[in-house]
Short mmCIF file of C-alpha atoms in Angstrom, two decimals:
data_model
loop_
_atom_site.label_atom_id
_atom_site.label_comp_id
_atom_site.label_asym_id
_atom_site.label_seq_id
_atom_site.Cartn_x
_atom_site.Cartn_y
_atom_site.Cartn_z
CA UNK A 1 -6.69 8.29 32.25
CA UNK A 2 -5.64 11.26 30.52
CA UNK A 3 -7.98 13.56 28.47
CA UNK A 4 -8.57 12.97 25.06
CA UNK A 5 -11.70 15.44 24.44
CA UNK A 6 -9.46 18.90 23.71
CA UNK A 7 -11.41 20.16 20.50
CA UNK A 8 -10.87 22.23 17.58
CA UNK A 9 -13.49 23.60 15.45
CA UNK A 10 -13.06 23.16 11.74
CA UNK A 11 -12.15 19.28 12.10
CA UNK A 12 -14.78 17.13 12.31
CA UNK A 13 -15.02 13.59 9.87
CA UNK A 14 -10.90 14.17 9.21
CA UNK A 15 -7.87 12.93 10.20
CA UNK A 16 -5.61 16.53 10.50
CA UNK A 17 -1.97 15.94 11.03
CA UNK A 18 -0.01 19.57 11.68
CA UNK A 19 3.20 20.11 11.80
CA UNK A 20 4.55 16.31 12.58
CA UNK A 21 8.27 16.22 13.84
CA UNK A 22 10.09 13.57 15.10
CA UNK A 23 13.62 13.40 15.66
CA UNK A 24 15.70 11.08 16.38
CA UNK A 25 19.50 11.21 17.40
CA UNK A 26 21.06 13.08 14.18
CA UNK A 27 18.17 12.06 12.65
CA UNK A 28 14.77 14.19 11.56
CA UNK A 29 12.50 11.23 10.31
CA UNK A 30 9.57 13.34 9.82
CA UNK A 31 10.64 17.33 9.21
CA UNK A 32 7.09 19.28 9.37
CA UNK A 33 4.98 16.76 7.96
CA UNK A 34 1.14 18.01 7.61
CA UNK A 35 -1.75 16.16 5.42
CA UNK A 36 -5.37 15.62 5.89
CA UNK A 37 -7.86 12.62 6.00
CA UNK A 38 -11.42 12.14 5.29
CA UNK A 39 -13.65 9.80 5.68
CA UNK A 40 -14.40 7.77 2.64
CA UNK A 41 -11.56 8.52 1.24
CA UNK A 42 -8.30 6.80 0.21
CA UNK A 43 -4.87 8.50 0.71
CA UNK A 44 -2.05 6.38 -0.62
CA UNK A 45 1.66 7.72 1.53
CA UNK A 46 4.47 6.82 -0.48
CA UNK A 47 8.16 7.28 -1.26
CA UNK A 48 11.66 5.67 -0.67
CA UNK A 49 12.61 3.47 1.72
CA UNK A 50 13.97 5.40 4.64
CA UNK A 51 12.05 8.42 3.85
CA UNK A 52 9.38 8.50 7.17
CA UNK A 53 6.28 6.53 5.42
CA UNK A 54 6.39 4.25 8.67
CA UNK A 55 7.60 6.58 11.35
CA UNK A 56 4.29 9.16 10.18
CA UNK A 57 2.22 5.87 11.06
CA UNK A 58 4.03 5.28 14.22
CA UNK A 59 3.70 8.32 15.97
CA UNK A 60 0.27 8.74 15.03
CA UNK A 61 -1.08 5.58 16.83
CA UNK A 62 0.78 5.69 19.47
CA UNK A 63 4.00 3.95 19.10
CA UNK A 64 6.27 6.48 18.93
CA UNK A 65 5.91 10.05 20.70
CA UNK A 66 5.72 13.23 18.21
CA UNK A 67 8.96 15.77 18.98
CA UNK A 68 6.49 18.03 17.90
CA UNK A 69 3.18 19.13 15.60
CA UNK A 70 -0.56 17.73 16.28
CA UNK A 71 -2.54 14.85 15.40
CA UNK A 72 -6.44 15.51 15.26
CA UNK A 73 -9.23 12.82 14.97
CA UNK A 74 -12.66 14.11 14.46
CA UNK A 75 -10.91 17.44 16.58
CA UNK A 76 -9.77 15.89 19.24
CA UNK A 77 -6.06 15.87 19.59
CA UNK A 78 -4.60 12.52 20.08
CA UNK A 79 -1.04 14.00 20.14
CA UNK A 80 1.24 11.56 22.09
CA UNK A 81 -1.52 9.71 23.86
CA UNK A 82 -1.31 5.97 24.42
CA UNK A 83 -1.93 3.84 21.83
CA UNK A 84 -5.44 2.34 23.46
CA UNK A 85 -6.79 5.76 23.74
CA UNK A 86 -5.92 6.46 20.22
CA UNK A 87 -7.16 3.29 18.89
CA UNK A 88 -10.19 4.01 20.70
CA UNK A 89 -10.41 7.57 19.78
CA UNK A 90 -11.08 5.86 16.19
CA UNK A 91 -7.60 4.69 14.61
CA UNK A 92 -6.39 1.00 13.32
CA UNK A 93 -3.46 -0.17 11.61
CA UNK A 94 -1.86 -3.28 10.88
CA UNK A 95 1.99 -3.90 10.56
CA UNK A 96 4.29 -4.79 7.89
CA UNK A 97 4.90 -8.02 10.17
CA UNK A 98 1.91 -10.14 10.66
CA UNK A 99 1.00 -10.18 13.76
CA UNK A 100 -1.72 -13.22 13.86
CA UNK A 101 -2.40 -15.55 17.17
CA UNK A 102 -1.50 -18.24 14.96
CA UNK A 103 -2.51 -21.00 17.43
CA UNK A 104 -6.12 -19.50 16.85
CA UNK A 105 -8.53 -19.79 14.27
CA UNK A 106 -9.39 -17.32 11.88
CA UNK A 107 -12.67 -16.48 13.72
CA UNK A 108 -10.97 -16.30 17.10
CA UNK A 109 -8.28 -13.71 16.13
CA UNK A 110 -10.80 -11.12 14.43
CA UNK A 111 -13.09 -11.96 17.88
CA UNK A 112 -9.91 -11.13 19.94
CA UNK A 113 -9.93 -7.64 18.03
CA UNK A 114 -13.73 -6.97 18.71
CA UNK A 115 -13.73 -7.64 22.09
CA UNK A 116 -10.66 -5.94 23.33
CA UNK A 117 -13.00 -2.70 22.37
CA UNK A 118 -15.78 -3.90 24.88
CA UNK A 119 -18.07 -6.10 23.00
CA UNK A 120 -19.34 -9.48 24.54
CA UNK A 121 -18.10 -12.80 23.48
CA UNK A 122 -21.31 -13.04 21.40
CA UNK A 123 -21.32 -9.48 20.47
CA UNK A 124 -17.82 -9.98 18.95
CA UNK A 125 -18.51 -13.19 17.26
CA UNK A 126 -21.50 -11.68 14.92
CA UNK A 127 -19.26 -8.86 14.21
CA UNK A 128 -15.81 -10.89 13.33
CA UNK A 129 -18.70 -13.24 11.18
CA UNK A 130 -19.71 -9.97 9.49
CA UNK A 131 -16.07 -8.51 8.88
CA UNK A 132 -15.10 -11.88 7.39
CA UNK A 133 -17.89 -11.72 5.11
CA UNK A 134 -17.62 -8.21 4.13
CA UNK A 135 -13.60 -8.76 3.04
CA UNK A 136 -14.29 -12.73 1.30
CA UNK A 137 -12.77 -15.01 3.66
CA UNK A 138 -15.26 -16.14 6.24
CA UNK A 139 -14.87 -19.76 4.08
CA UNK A 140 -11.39 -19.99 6.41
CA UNK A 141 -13.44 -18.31 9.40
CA UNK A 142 -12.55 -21.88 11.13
CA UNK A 143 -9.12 -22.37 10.36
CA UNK A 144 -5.99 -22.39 12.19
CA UNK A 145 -4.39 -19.22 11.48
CA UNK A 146 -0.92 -20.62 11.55
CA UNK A 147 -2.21 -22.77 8.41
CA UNK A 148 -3.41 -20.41 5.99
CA UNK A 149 -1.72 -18.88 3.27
CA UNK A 150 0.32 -15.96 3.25
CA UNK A 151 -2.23 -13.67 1.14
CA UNK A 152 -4.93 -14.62 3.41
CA UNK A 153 -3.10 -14.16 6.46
CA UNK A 154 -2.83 -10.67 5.23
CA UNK A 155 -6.17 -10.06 4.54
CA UNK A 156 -7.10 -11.92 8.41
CA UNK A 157 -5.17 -8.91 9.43
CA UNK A 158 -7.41 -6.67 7.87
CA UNK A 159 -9.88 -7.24 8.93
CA UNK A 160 -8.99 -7.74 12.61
CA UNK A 161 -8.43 -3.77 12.55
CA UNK A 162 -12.05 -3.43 11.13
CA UNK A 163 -13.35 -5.72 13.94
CA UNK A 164 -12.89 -2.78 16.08
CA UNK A 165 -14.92 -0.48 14.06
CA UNK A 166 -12.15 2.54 12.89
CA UNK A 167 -13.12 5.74 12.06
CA UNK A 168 -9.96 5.65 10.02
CA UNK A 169 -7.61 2.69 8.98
CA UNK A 170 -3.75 2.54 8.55
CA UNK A 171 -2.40 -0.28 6.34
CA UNK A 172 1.28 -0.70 6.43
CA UNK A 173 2.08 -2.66 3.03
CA UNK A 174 -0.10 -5.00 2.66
CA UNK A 175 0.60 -6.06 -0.58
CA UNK A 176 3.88 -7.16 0.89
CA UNK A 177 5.32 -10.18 -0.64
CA UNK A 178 1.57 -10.86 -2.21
CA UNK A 179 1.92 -12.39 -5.89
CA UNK A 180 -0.33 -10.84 -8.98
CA UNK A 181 -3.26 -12.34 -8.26
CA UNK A 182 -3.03 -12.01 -4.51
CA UNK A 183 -2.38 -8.39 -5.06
CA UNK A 184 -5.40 -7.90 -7.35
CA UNK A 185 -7.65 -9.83 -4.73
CA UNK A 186 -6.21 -7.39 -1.84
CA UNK A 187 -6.87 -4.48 -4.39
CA UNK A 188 -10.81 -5.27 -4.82
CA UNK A 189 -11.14 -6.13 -1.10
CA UNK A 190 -9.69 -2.95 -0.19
CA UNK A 191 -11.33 -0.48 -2.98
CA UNK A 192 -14.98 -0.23 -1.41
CA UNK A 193 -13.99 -0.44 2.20
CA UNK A 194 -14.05 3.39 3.38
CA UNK A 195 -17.10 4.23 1.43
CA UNK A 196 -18.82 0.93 2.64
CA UNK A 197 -17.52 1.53 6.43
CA UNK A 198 -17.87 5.68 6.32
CA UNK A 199 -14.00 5.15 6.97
CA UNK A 200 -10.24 7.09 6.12
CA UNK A 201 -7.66 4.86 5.10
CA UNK A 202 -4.03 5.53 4.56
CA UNK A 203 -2.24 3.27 2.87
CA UNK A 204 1.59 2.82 2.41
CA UNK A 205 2.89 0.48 -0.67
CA UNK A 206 5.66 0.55 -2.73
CA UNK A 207 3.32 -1.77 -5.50
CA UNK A 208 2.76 1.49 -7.53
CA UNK A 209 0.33 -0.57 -9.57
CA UNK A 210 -2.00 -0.90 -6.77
CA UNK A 211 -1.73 2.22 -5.53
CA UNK A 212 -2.23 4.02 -8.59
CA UNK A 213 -5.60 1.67 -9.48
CA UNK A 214 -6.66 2.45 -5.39
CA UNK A 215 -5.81 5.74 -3.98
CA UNK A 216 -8.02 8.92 -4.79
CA UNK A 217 -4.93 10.84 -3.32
CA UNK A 218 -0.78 10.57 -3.13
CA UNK A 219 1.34 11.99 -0.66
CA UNK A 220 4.69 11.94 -1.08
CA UNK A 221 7.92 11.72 1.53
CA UNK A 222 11.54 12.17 1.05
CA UNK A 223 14.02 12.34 3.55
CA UNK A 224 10.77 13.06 6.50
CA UNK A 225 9.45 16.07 4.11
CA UNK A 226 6.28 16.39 1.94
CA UNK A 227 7.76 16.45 -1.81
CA UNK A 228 4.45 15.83 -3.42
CA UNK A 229 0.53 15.62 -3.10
CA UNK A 230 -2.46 15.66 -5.15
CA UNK A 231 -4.37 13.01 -7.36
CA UNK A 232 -1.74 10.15 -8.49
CA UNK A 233 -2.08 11.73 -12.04
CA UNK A 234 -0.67 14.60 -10.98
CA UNK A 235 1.56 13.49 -9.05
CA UNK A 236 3.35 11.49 -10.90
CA UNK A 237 4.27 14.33 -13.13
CA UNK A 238 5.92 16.21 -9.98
CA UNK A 239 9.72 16.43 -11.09
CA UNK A 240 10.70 15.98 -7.15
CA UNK A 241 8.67 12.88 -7.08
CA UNK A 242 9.82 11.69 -10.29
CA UNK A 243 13.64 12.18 -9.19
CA UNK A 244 12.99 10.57 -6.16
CA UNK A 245 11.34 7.60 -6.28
CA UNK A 246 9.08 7.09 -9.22
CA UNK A 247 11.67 7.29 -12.08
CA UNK A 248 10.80 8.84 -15.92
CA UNK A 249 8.90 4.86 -16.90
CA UNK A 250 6.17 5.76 -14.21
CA UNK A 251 5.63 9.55 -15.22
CA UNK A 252 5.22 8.31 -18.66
CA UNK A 253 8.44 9.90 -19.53
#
């Protein structure tokens, strides 16, 4: 297994990302992207559709190798490693598809999570109880997953990435095709999370009225480049940002 433990020293409790290129064929998706994440804190990535919000996520964890830059986690580099060792190095995500065994029950997927990082069958079964509790839906905890609800099946994702204990979490629209009420339920569920779990969590949504009410921090793409970051107050005052993707409406113009 290749060696995750290369250090830096001014890193520790963040999520450092340096640099971040990746290029495709006529194609830079992300052009020198750099941002930092701490724990207990909640950084909202936004901007248009095509504009490297999903492709930052991707090469992080795993999926995707970096062209070039550095990812650090706690100061070790997890640049290009496999995806186990980086989820094990202290990253989750979930995907804009659902990815559910939907022939299990609700209990059995989140146990699935917990023991692929080494925990017992009993081990994992008082922590998936736990994480179903903590997020509001261990009333399902015995349901088929192919039965429940679209909102819920979102949230089951959840907290199968919490199952394995993250240092920091990467949620990939999960307000996605959620109504109002589904949204505001996803909203409370996710607001106390990092300080609760001494977690990170990226999030990226295009329901600005979420992301606004969750996020202490915005960062903002465009074409694979930072155009924007700072509190979502300021923010959405940037002119780039505004021109981009928010429009004059949300900058109260």
């Amino acid at each position: 297994m290749p060696d995750i433990s290369v250090t830096t020293s001014n890193h520790n409790n963040a999520l450092v990302i340096q640099g971040l290129c990746k290029h495709f064929v006529g194609l830079r998706a992300l052009d020198g992207v750099s941002l930092t994440l701490s724990r207990g804190e909640i950084l909202g990535l936004i901007g248009p559709n095509g504009s490297g919000k999903t492709t930052l996520i991707n090469v992080v964890t795993g999926l995707l190798p970096a062209t070039s830059g550095h990812v650090f986690v706690d100061g070790l580099e997890i640049t290009n490693k496999k995806p186990y060792q980086i989820a094990h190095a202290g990253l989750a995500r979930t995907f804009q598809t659902i990815r559910l065994f939907r022939e299990l029950t609700v209990l059995e997927n989140v146990e699935v999570a917990a023991v692929s990082f080494g925990l017992s069958r009993l081990q994992a079964r008082k922590r998936a109880l736990e994480v179903l509790e903590e997020i509001g839906i261990v009333r399902w905890a015995e349901m088929r997953a192919g039965a429940l609800p679209y909102g819920l099946e979102r949230r089951v994702e959840v907290a199968r990435a919490l199952a394995t204990q993250p240092k920091f979490l990467f949620l990939d629209e999960p307000a996605a095709g959620l109504n109002e009420e589904e949204s505001e339920e996803l909203l409370q569920t996710l607001m106390s999370i990092p300080e609760r779990k001494n977690l990170g969590m990226l999030i990226v949504e295009h329901d600005m009225h979420l992301i606004m009410r969750l996020c202490h921090r915005l960062h903002v793409l465009n074409y694979g480049k930072t155009i924007g970051e700072g509190a979502p107050e300021e923010v959405r005052r940037i002119p780039a940002v505004v021109q981009a993707y928010l429009g004059k409406s949300a900058a109260g113009g």
